[in-house]
Amino acid sequence: MNNNIKCPKCNSDNVQTEGVLHLCLDCGYKWEDAPQTDLGEMIIYQSDDGVKLDVRLENKTVWLNQDQIASLFNKSKSTIVEHISNIFKEGELDEKVVVRKFRITTQHGAMAGKTQSKEVKFYNLDVIISVGYRVKSIQGTRFRQWATERLNEYIVKGFTMDDERLKNLGGGNYWKELLDRIRDIRSSEKVLYRQVLDIYATSVDYDPRTEASKLFFKIVQNKLHYAAHGHTAAEVIYERADADQPFMGLTTFEGELPAIKDIKIAKNYLKENELKILNNLVSGYFDFAEIMAMEHRPVYMMDYVKQLDTILQSTGRPLLKGSGSISHEEAMDKAIAEYRKYQVKVLTPVEEAYLESINALGKIAKRKGRQSGENH
C-alpha cells in the first residue's frame, strides 16, 4: 500500500504499487508512471570527426513522447504526428509493439500549486529511427548521415561497432555477447581454414604447392573438436547425423530446414556447451599462434601442432592421438544417406506451399462443381 499516491480516476489512496506500476484497490484502475526520460537520453550532434549520436538506453530502448521527438529533430509536433501516423499506415511498424501509454504529472495551468496527471503516448527507439529517416531538418539530415555511415560499414565489412561505447561500458553483457560472437565466427570452418592457412604461411616449411596445407587444417580442426567433445569432425558427423532425429540431429543451420551444405559441417551438430568450449579453444589457440607469428621466430608447421597439444593439455582437455576412427569420406557418405531419408519424411516449405495450393484449388473445383449441379 502506498499512501503517497492517489488514484487519478477516483482519488483513492488505497493504491498498491510495484515499481512504476500502480493498481487502485477501490476502483480497479491500473496505470504506469512515465519513464524518467529527457532529451539527454538521445542527442544528435556534429563533431570534428563527423556526426555523432549519443543514446542512454533504459531497458534496451528509449521512450520519447511526441514533444520530445519534435525537439530532438527540431520540427513541429504536428509534423511528427503526421510522420508517425504514416509509419503505422504504411505498415512499417506495429503500433501495438512500439507505443506505450504512461501517466505523467504536470503543473496545472489554471491553478497555481496544483498538479494534474494524464496518459501520454510514448514511442520507442524503432519509431524514433523511422521518424529520423523522414523529417526534413538539420538534425534529421545529421541523423541520416550517421545512419548511412553505419549502414555502409555494415554492408562493406559485415559489422559496425561503437568502439567508445564498448570501451566506456567496461564490459557488461553486450561486450560478452560481442566476444562470444567473434569466437563463434573464428571457429566456423571457412574462417578456421583461412586462419590455419595464415599460420601455416608463417612457418619455415611452407609450400603452397603441396597438399600439406589441407592436412595441417585437418590435424588442427580434429584436435580442437576432440578436445571440445571427444570426437573428431568426421566422427561427430557420422555419429549424430540421424534421419529419425528432429532436424536430422543438427542443432544449428541456415533457413527453416537443414540443407545439404548444413549437414556436412561438424560444428552444426554440437550441443550448446560443446560449441562454447570449441569456440573458446579456437580463440585461445589462434591468439597464441598470432603472438608466435608476430615475434618472427623460425617455426615449423609441426611446431604449431605441438604448441596446440601443449595448450590443450594445460586446460585438461582430452588429446587426440592419431586421426580418429572415421574418415571424412565415410562421414560424408553417412550424412548424405541420412539426409536423403530425412527429405522423404519432411516436406520443404516450397513443397508444403505447393500442396496447400493444390488442395485449395481442389476445394474450389469441388465447390464450383456443386454449384454447377445445382444450376442444372
GROMACS .gro file of C-alpha atoms in nm:
model
  376
    1MET     CA    1   0.000   0.000   0.000
    2ASN     CA    2   0.131   0.346  -0.086
    3ASN     CA    3  -0.045   0.641   0.084
    4ASN     CA    4   0.160   0.898  -0.109
    5ILE     CA    5  -0.002   0.803  -0.440
    6LYS     CA    6  -0.365   0.871  -0.522
    7CYS     CA    7  -0.570   0.710  -0.796
    8PRO     CA    8  -0.613   0.958  -1.085
    9LYS     CA    9  -0.960   0.817  -1.152
   10CYS     CA   10  -1.130   0.802  -0.810
   11ASN     CA   11  -0.876   0.993  -0.596
   12SER     CA   12  -0.847   0.699  -0.354
   13ASP     CA   13  -0.519   0.645  -0.170
   14ASN     CA   14  -0.588   0.271  -0.147
   15VAL     CA   15  -0.323   0.205  -0.411
   16GLN     CA   16  -0.094  -0.094  -0.450
   17THR     CA   17   0.242  -0.009  -0.608
   18GLU     CA   18   0.516  -0.222  -0.760
   19GLY     CA   19   0.791  -0.019  -0.922
   20VAL     CA   20   0.625   0.211  -1.177
   21LEU     CA   21   0.304   0.004  -1.187
   22HIS     CA   22   0.004   0.106  -0.976
   23LEU     CA   23  -0.333  -0.057  -0.903
   24CYS     CA   24  -0.624   0.114  -0.728
   25LEU     CA   25  -0.781  -0.144  -0.498
   26ASP     CA   26  -1.106   0.055  -0.481
   27CYS     CA   27  -1.196   0.110  -0.847
   28GLY     CA   28  -0.952  -0.133  -1.012
   29TYR     CA   29  -0.785   0.132  -1.230
   30LYS     CA   30  -0.430   0.045  -1.341
   31TRP     CA   31  -0.165   0.288  -1.459
   32GLU     CA   32   0.207   0.314  -1.518
   33ASP     CA   33   0.435   0.606  -1.442
   34ALA     CA   34   0.623   0.761  -1.731
   35PRO     CA   35   0.989   0.658  -1.761
   36GLN     CA   36   1.238   0.912  -1.642
   37THR     CA   37   1.342   1.026  -1.987
   38ASP     CA   38   1.457   1.356  -2.131
   39LEU     CA   39   1.635   1.472  -2.444
   40GLY     CA   40   1.964   1.392  -2.274
   41GLU     CA   41   1.897   1.027  -2.350
   42MET     CA   42   1.929   1.080  -2.723
   43ILE     CA   43   2.139   1.354  -2.880
   44ILE     CA   44   2.240   1.410  -3.243
   45TYR     CA   45   2.533   1.647  -3.293
   46GLN     CA   46   2.814   1.743  -3.527
   47SER     CA   47   3.170   1.685  -3.403
   48ASP     CA   48   3.513   1.740  -3.556
   49ASP     CA   49   3.526   1.379  -3.676
   50GLY     CA   50   3.173   1.353  -3.811
   51VAL     CA   51   2.813   1.322  -3.698
   52LYS     CA   52   2.764   1.160  -3.357
   53LEU     CA   53   2.462   1.009  -3.189
   54ASP     CA   54   2.461   0.955  -2.812
   55VAL     CA   55   2.193   0.741  -2.652
   56ARG     CA   56   2.137   0.640  -2.293
   57LEU     CA   57   1.917   0.333  -2.300
   58GLU     CA   58   1.660   0.230  -2.042
   59ASN     CA   59   1.584  -0.143  -2.062
   60LYS     CA   60   1.740  -0.163  -2.411
   61THR     CA   61   1.532   0.117  -2.563
   62VAL     CA   62   1.440   0.484  -2.537
   63TRP     CA   63   1.090   0.612  -2.472
   64LEU     CA   64   1.012   0.962  -2.600
   65ASN     CA   65   0.677   1.136  -2.640
   66GLN     CA   66   0.575   1.345  -2.941
   67ASP     CA   67   0.704   1.670  -2.789
   68GLN     CA   68   1.043   1.515  -2.715
   69ILE     CA   69   1.076   1.368  -3.065
   70ALA     CA   70   0.982   1.708  -3.210
   71SER     CA   71   1.256   1.874  -3.003
   72LEU     CA   72   1.508   1.605  -3.097
   73PHE     CA   73   1.463   1.666  -3.470
   74ASN     CA   74   1.372   2.036  -3.438
   75LYS     CA   75   1.032   2.001  -3.606
   76SER     CA   76   0.678   2.093  -3.504
   77LYS     CA   77   0.470   1.844  -3.309
   78SER     CA   78   0.213   1.831  -3.590
   79THR     CA   79   0.484   1.723  -3.837
   80ILE     CA   80   0.599   1.446  -3.603
   81VAL     CA   81   0.240   1.329  -3.553
   82GLU     CA   82   0.193   1.313  -3.931
   83HIS     CA   83   0.512   1.110  -3.980
   84ILE     CA   84   0.420   0.868  -3.702
   85SER     CA   85   0.071   0.825  -3.846
   86ASN     CA   86   0.217   0.743  -4.189
   87ILE     CA   87   0.463   0.496  -4.037
   88PHE     CA   88   0.174   0.297  -3.894
   89LYS     CA   89  -0.050   0.334  -4.201
   90GLU     CA   90   0.225   0.200  -4.429
   91GLY     CA   91   0.280  -0.099  -4.202
   92GLU     CA   92   0.643  -0.008  -4.137
   93LEU     CA   93   0.595  -0.067  -3.763
   94ASP     CA   94   0.327  -0.227  -3.547
   95GLU     CA   95   0.171   0.038  -3.324
   96LYS     CA   96   0.084  -0.221  -3.059
   97VAL     CA   97   0.451  -0.311  -3.021
   98VAL     CA   98   0.628   0.026  -3.032
   99VAL     CA   99   0.385   0.253  -2.843
  100ARG     CA  100   0.310   0.261  -2.471
  101LYS     CA  101   0.090   0.489  -2.266
  102PHE     CA  102   0.240   0.633  -1.949
  103ARG     CA  103   0.072   0.857  -1.694
  104ILE     CA  104   0.262   1.180  -1.637
  105THR     CA  105   0.208   1.453  -1.378
  106THR     CA  106   0.245   1.821  -1.472
  107GLN     CA  107   0.171   2.158  -1.317
  108HIS     CA  108  -0.191   2.269  -1.351
  109GLY     CA  109  -0.215   2.554  -1.600
  110ALA     CA  110  -0.506   2.737  -1.435
  111MET     CA  111  -0.441   2.676  -1.063
  112ALA     CA  112  -0.106   2.761  -0.906
  113GLY     CA  113   0.043   2.493  -0.685
  114LYS     CA  114  -0.186   2.226  -0.827
  115THR     CA  115  -0.081   1.933  -1.042
  116GLN     CA  116  -0.266   1.729  -1.300
  117SER     CA  117  -0.200   1.386  -1.444
  118LYS     CA  118  -0.285   1.239  -1.782
  119GLU     CA  119  -0.192   0.944  -2.003
  120VAL     CA  120   0.055   1.028  -2.279
  121LYS     CA  121   0.177   0.813  -2.568
  122PHE     CA  122   0.549   0.733  -2.567
  123TYR     CA  123   0.736   0.584  -2.863
  124ASN     CA  124   1.035   0.351  -2.854
  125LEU     CA  125   1.363   0.360  -3.045
  126ASP     CA  126   1.216   0.195  -3.356
  127VAL     CA  127   0.973   0.484  -3.406
  128ILE     CA  128   1.241   0.746  -3.337
  129ILE     CA  129   1.466   0.592  -3.603
  130SER     CA  130   1.181   0.573  -3.856
  131VAL     CA  131   1.092   0.938  -3.796
  132GLY     CA  132   1.459   1.029  -3.837
  133TYR     CA  133   1.453   0.891  -4.191
  134ARG     CA  134   1.152   1.106  -4.281
  135VAL     CA  135   1.195   1.451  -4.126
  136LYS     CA  136   1.347   1.740  -4.320
  137SER     CA  137   1.567   1.934  -4.080
  138ILE     CA  138   1.934   1.979  -3.997
  139GLN     CA  139   1.903   1.726  -3.715
  140GLY     CA  140   1.723   1.483  -3.946
  141THR     CA  141   1.997   1.521  -4.207
  142ARG     CA  142   2.265   1.460  -3.945
  143PHE     CA  143   2.082   1.153  -3.822
  144ARG     CA  144   2.065   1.010  -4.174
  145GLN     CA  145   2.434   1.086  -4.230
  146TRP     CA  146   2.518   0.899  -3.912
  147ALA     CA  147   2.288   0.607  -4.001
  148THR     CA  148   2.419   0.587  -4.360
  149GLU     CA  149   2.777   0.570  -4.236
  150ARG     CA  150   2.687   0.283  -4.000
  151LEU     CA  151   2.491   0.103  -4.274
  152ASN     CA  152   2.773   0.147  -4.526
  153GLU     CA  153   3.023   0.000  -4.281
  154TYR     CA  154   2.791  -0.294  -4.214
  155ILE     CA  155   2.740  -0.368  -4.586
  156VAL     CA  156   3.111  -0.343  -4.672
  157LYS     CA  157   3.268  -0.504  -4.363
  158GLY     CA  158   2.985  -0.720  -4.234
  159PHE     CA  159   2.985  -0.540  -3.898
  160THR     CA  160   2.964  -0.197  -3.738
  161MET     CA  161   3.074  -0.105  -3.386
  162ASP     CA  162   3.065   0.185  -3.145
  163ASP     CA  163   3.417   0.142  -3.007
  164GLU     CA  164   3.389   0.418  -2.746
  165ARG     CA  165   3.060   0.286  -2.609
  166LEU     CA  166   3.207  -0.063  -2.569
  167LYS     CA  167   3.521   0.077  -2.402
  168ASN     CA  168   3.332   0.304  -2.164
  169LEU     CA  169   3.091   0.033  -2.054
  170GLY     CA  170   3.391  -0.159  -1.921
  171GLY     CA  171   3.243  -0.495  -2.013
  172GLY     CA  172   2.881  -0.586  -1.947
  173ASN     CA  173   2.650  -0.820  -2.134
  174TYR     CA  174   2.694  -0.657  -2.475
  175TRP     CA  175   3.072  -0.685  -2.456
  176LYS     CA  176   3.043  -1.051  -2.359
  177GLU     CA  177   2.795  -1.110  -2.642
  178LEU     CA  178   3.038  -0.950  -2.887
  179LEU     CA  179   3.324  -1.173  -2.770
  180ASP     CA  180   3.103  -1.483  -2.793
  181ARG     CA  181   3.000  -1.395  -3.148
  182ILE     CA  182   3.361  -1.331  -3.254
  183ARG     CA  183   3.467  -1.667  -3.109
  184ASP     CA  184   3.181  -1.837  -3.292
  185ILE     CA  185   3.286  -1.676  -3.621
  186ARG     CA  186   3.651  -1.772  -3.567
  187SER     CA  187   3.555  -2.137  -3.522
  188SER     CA  188   3.341  -2.154  -3.840
  189GLU     CA  189   3.501  -2.391  -4.090
  190LYS     CA  190   3.572  -2.131  -4.360
  191VAL     CA  191   3.725  -1.880  -4.117
  192LEU     CA  192   3.909  -2.157  -3.932
  193TYR     CA  193   4.059  -2.281  -4.260
  194ARG     CA  194   4.170  -1.928  -4.352
  195GLN     CA  195   4.333  -1.878  -4.011
  196VAL     CA  196   4.511  -2.213  -4.028
  197LEU     CA  197   4.648  -2.126  -4.373
  198ASP     CA  198   4.764  -1.786  -4.246
  199ILE     CA  199   4.951  -1.955  -3.961
  200TYR     CA  200   5.091  -2.222  -4.191
  201ALA     CA  201   5.220  -1.949  -4.425
  202THR     CA  202   5.445  -1.815  -4.146
  203SER     CA  203   5.618  -2.149  -4.097
  204VAL     CA  204   5.963  -2.217  -4.240
  205ASP     CA  205   5.850  -2.523  -4.436
  206TYR     CA  206   5.551  -2.351  -4.601
  207ASP     CA  207   5.490  -2.466  -4.959
  208PRO     CA  208   5.162  -2.356  -5.121
  209ARG     CA  209   5.201  -2.616  -5.396
  210THR     CA  210   5.164  -2.919  -5.167
  211GLU     CA  211   4.862  -3.082  -5.009
  212ALA     CA  212   5.020  -3.029  -4.668
  213SER     CA  213   4.805  -2.722  -4.600
  214LYS     CA  214   4.486  -2.931  -4.619
  215LEU     CA  215   4.641  -3.198  -4.397
  216PHE     CA  216   4.753  -2.934  -4.149
  217PHE     CA  217   4.399  -2.795  -4.137
  218LYS     CA  218   4.250  -3.139  -4.069
  219ILE     CA  219   4.501  -3.203  -3.789
  220VAL     CA  220   4.427  -2.872  -3.617
  221GLN     CA  221   4.050  -2.897  -3.671
  222ASN     CA  222   4.028  -3.252  -3.538
  223LYS     CA  223   4.243  -3.180  -3.233
  224LEU     CA  224   4.023  -2.883  -3.143
  225HIS     CA  225   3.700  -3.078  -3.197
  226TYR     CA  226   3.827  -3.376  -2.998
  227ALA     CA  227   3.932  -3.153  -2.711
  228ALA     CA  228   3.587  -2.991  -2.705
  229HIS     CA  229   3.363  -3.301  -2.716
  230GLY     CA  230   3.572  -3.618  -2.756
  231HIS     CA  231   3.513  -3.670  -3.129
  232THR     CA  232   3.689  -3.571  -3.448
  233ALA     CA  233   3.496  -3.362  -3.700
  234ALA     CA  234   3.423  -3.672  -3.909
  235GLU     CA  235   3.319  -3.877  -3.606
  236VAL     CA  236   3.067  -3.624  -3.480
  237ILE     CA  237   2.902  -3.604  -3.824
  238TYR     CA  238   2.898  -3.983  -3.862
  239GLU     CA  239   2.757  -4.047  -3.513
  240ARG     CA  240   2.500  -3.766  -3.495
  241ALA     CA  241   2.357  -3.743  -3.848
  242ASP     CA  242   2.027  -3.926  -3.799
  243ALA     CA  243   1.719  -3.902  -4.021
  244ASP     CA  244   1.494  -4.006  -3.731
  245GLN     CA  245   1.600  -3.712  -3.512
  246PRO     CA  246   1.445  -3.364  -3.528
  247PHE     CA  247   1.626  -3.162  -3.796
  248MET     CA  248   1.839  -3.471  -3.863
  249GLY     CA  249   2.032  -3.419  -3.539
  250LEU     CA  250   2.155  -3.071  -3.630
  251THR     CA  251   2.147  -2.805  -3.359
  252THR     CA  252   2.207  -2.513  -3.594
  253PHE     CA  253   2.153  -2.450  -3.965
  254GLU     CA  254   2.052  -2.178  -4.209
  255GLY     CA  255   1.692  -2.143  -4.318
  256GLU     CA  256   1.384  -2.321  -4.185
  257LEU     CA  257   1.510  -2.674  -4.256
  258PRO     CA  258   1.858  -2.828  -4.288
  259ALA     CA  259   2.013  -2.805  -4.634
  260ILE     CA  260   2.275  -3.030  -4.791
  261LYS     CA  261   2.551  -2.781  -4.711
  262ASP     CA  262   2.450  -2.773  -4.341
  263ILE     CA  263   2.477  -3.148  -4.284
  264LYS     CA  264   2.844  -3.155  -4.391
  265ILE     CA  265   2.965  -2.920  -4.116
  266ALA     CA  266   3.064  -3.084  -3.787
  267LYS     CA  267   3.005  -2.771  -3.583
  268ASN     CA  268   2.635  -2.778  -3.674
  269TYR     CA  269   2.583  -3.095  -3.468
  270LEU     CA  270   2.730  -2.966  -3.142
  271LYS     CA  271   2.535  -2.901  -2.824
  272GLU     CA  272   2.547  -2.552  -2.676
  273ASN     CA  273   2.811  -2.630  -2.413
  274GLU     CA  274   3.028  -2.820  -2.662
  275LEU     CA  275   3.009  -2.526  -2.901
  276LYS     CA  276   3.114  -2.277  -2.633
  277ILE     CA  277   3.414  -2.493  -2.538
  278LEU     CA  278   3.517  -2.528  -2.904
  279ASN     CA  279   3.484  -2.153  -2.965
  280ASN     CA  280   3.700  -2.070  -2.663
  281LEU     CA  281   3.966  -2.327  -2.754
  282VAL     CA  282   3.985  -2.194  -3.110
  283SER     CA  283   4.012  -1.835  -2.990
  284GLY     CA  284   4.282  -1.918  -2.735
  285TYR     CA  285   4.490  -2.118  -2.981
  286PHE     CA  286   4.488  -1.856  -3.255
  287ASP     CA  287   4.562  -1.576  -3.011
  288PHE     CA  288   4.872  -1.770  -2.905
  289ALA     CA  289   4.968  -1.853  -3.264
  290GLU     CA  290   4.943  -1.484  -3.361
  291ILE     CA  291   5.190  -1.395  -3.085
  292MET     CA  292   5.435  -1.653  -3.220
  293ALA     CA  293   5.394  -1.512  -3.571
  294MET     CA  294   5.448  -1.153  -3.452
  295GLU     CA  295   5.779  -1.246  -3.290
  296HIS     CA  296   5.910  -1.368  -3.630
  297ARG     CA  297   6.078  -1.671  -3.476
  298PRO     CA  298   6.164  -1.957  -3.714
  299VAL     CA  299   5.876  -2.202  -3.664
  300TYR     CA  300   5.798  -2.523  -3.850
  301MET     CA  301   5.446  -2.641  -3.924
  302MET     CA  302   5.459  -2.922  -3.671
  303ASP     CA  303   5.578  -2.675  -3.405
  304TYR     CA  304   5.232  -2.519  -3.422
  305VAL     CA  305   5.075  -2.864  -3.376
  306LYS     CA  306   5.296  -2.934  -3.073
  307GLN     CA  307   5.204  -2.598  -2.924
  308LEU     CA  308   4.836  -2.681  -2.974
  309ASP     CA  309   4.886  -3.008  -2.785
  310THR     CA  310   5.057  -2.817  -2.504
  311ILE     CA  311   4.770  -2.567  -2.480
  312LEU     CA  312   4.505  -2.840  -2.479
  313GLN     CA  313   4.692  -3.042  -2.216
  314SER     CA  314   4.726  -2.735  -1.993
  315THR     CA  315   4.347  -2.689  -1.998
  316GLY     CA  316   4.287  -3.052  -1.904
  317ARG     CA  317   4.108  -3.132  -2.230
  318PRO     CA  318   4.136  -3.478  -2.395
  319LEU     CA  319   4.417  -3.501  -2.650
  320LEU     CA  320   4.362  -3.671  -2.987
  321LYS     CA  321   4.611  -3.941  -3.080
  322GLY     CA  322   4.607  -4.037  -3.445
  323SER     CA  323   4.344  -3.931  -3.698
  324GLY     CA  324   4.027  -4.079  -3.546
  325SER     CA  325   3.815  -4.383  -3.627
  326ILE     CA  326   3.606  -4.234  -3.911
  327SER     CA  327   3.734  -4.090  -4.238
  328HIS     CA  328   3.598  -3.774  -4.397
  329GLU     CA  329   3.457  -3.977  -4.686
  330GLU     CA  330   3.273  -4.214  -4.451
  331ALA     CA  331   3.123  -3.920  -4.265
  332MET     CA  332   3.005  -3.753  -4.585
  333ASP     CA  333   2.852  -4.075  -4.720
  334LYS     CA  334   2.664  -4.134  -4.393
  335ALA     CA  335   2.541  -3.772  -4.370
  336ILE     CA  336   2.416  -3.768  -4.731
  337ALA     CA  337   2.243  -4.105  -4.691
  338GLU     CA  338   2.065  -3.983  -4.377
  339TYR     CA  339   1.974  -3.659  -4.550
  340ARG     CA  340   1.807  -3.847  -4.835
  341LYS     CA  341   1.597  -4.041  -4.583
  342TYR     CA  342   1.519  -3.720  -4.396
  343GLN     CA  343   1.400  -3.548  -4.714
  344VAL     CA  344   1.143  -3.823  -4.772
  345LYS     CA  345   0.996  -3.763  -4.426
  346VAL     CA  346   0.999  -3.385  -4.422
  347LEU     CA  347   0.848  -3.155  -4.681
  348THR     CA  348   1.025  -2.834  -4.767
  349PRO     CA  349   0.832  -2.505  -4.727
  350VAL     CA  350   0.804  -2.484  -5.106
  351GLU     CA  351   0.657  -2.833  -5.123
  352GLU     CA  352   0.417  -2.758  -4.837
  353ALA     CA  353   0.303  -2.437  -5.009
  354TYR     CA  354   0.261  -2.626  -5.337
  355LEU     CA  355   0.048  -2.894  -5.172
  356GLU     CA  356  -0.157  -2.630  -4.992
  357SER     CA  357  -0.225  -2.454  -5.323
  358ILE     CA  358  -0.324  -2.785  -5.487
  359ASN     CA  359  -0.562  -2.861  -5.201
  360ALA     CA  360  -0.708  -2.511  -5.221
  361LEU     CA  361  -0.766  -2.546  -5.597
  362GLY     CA  362  -0.928  -2.883  -5.539
  363LYS     CA  363  -1.172  -2.734  -5.289
  364ILE     CA  364  -1.259  -2.454  -5.531
  365ALA     CA  365  -1.319  -2.704  -5.812
  366LYS     CA  366  -1.549  -2.913  -5.591
  367ARG     CA  367  -1.741  -2.604  -5.483
  368LYS     CA  368  -1.790  -2.496  -5.845
  369GLY     CA  369  -1.897  -2.847  -5.938
  370ARG     CA  370  -2.166  -2.847  -5.670
  371GLN     CA  371  -2.286  -2.503  -5.780
  372SER     CA  372  -2.300  -2.618  -6.143
  373GLY     CA  373  -2.505  -2.922  -6.044
  374GLU     CA  374  -2.749  -2.709  -5.852
  375ASN     CA  375  -2.799  -2.479  -6.154
  376HIS     CA  376  -2.889  -2.775  -6.372
   0.00000   0.00000   0.00000
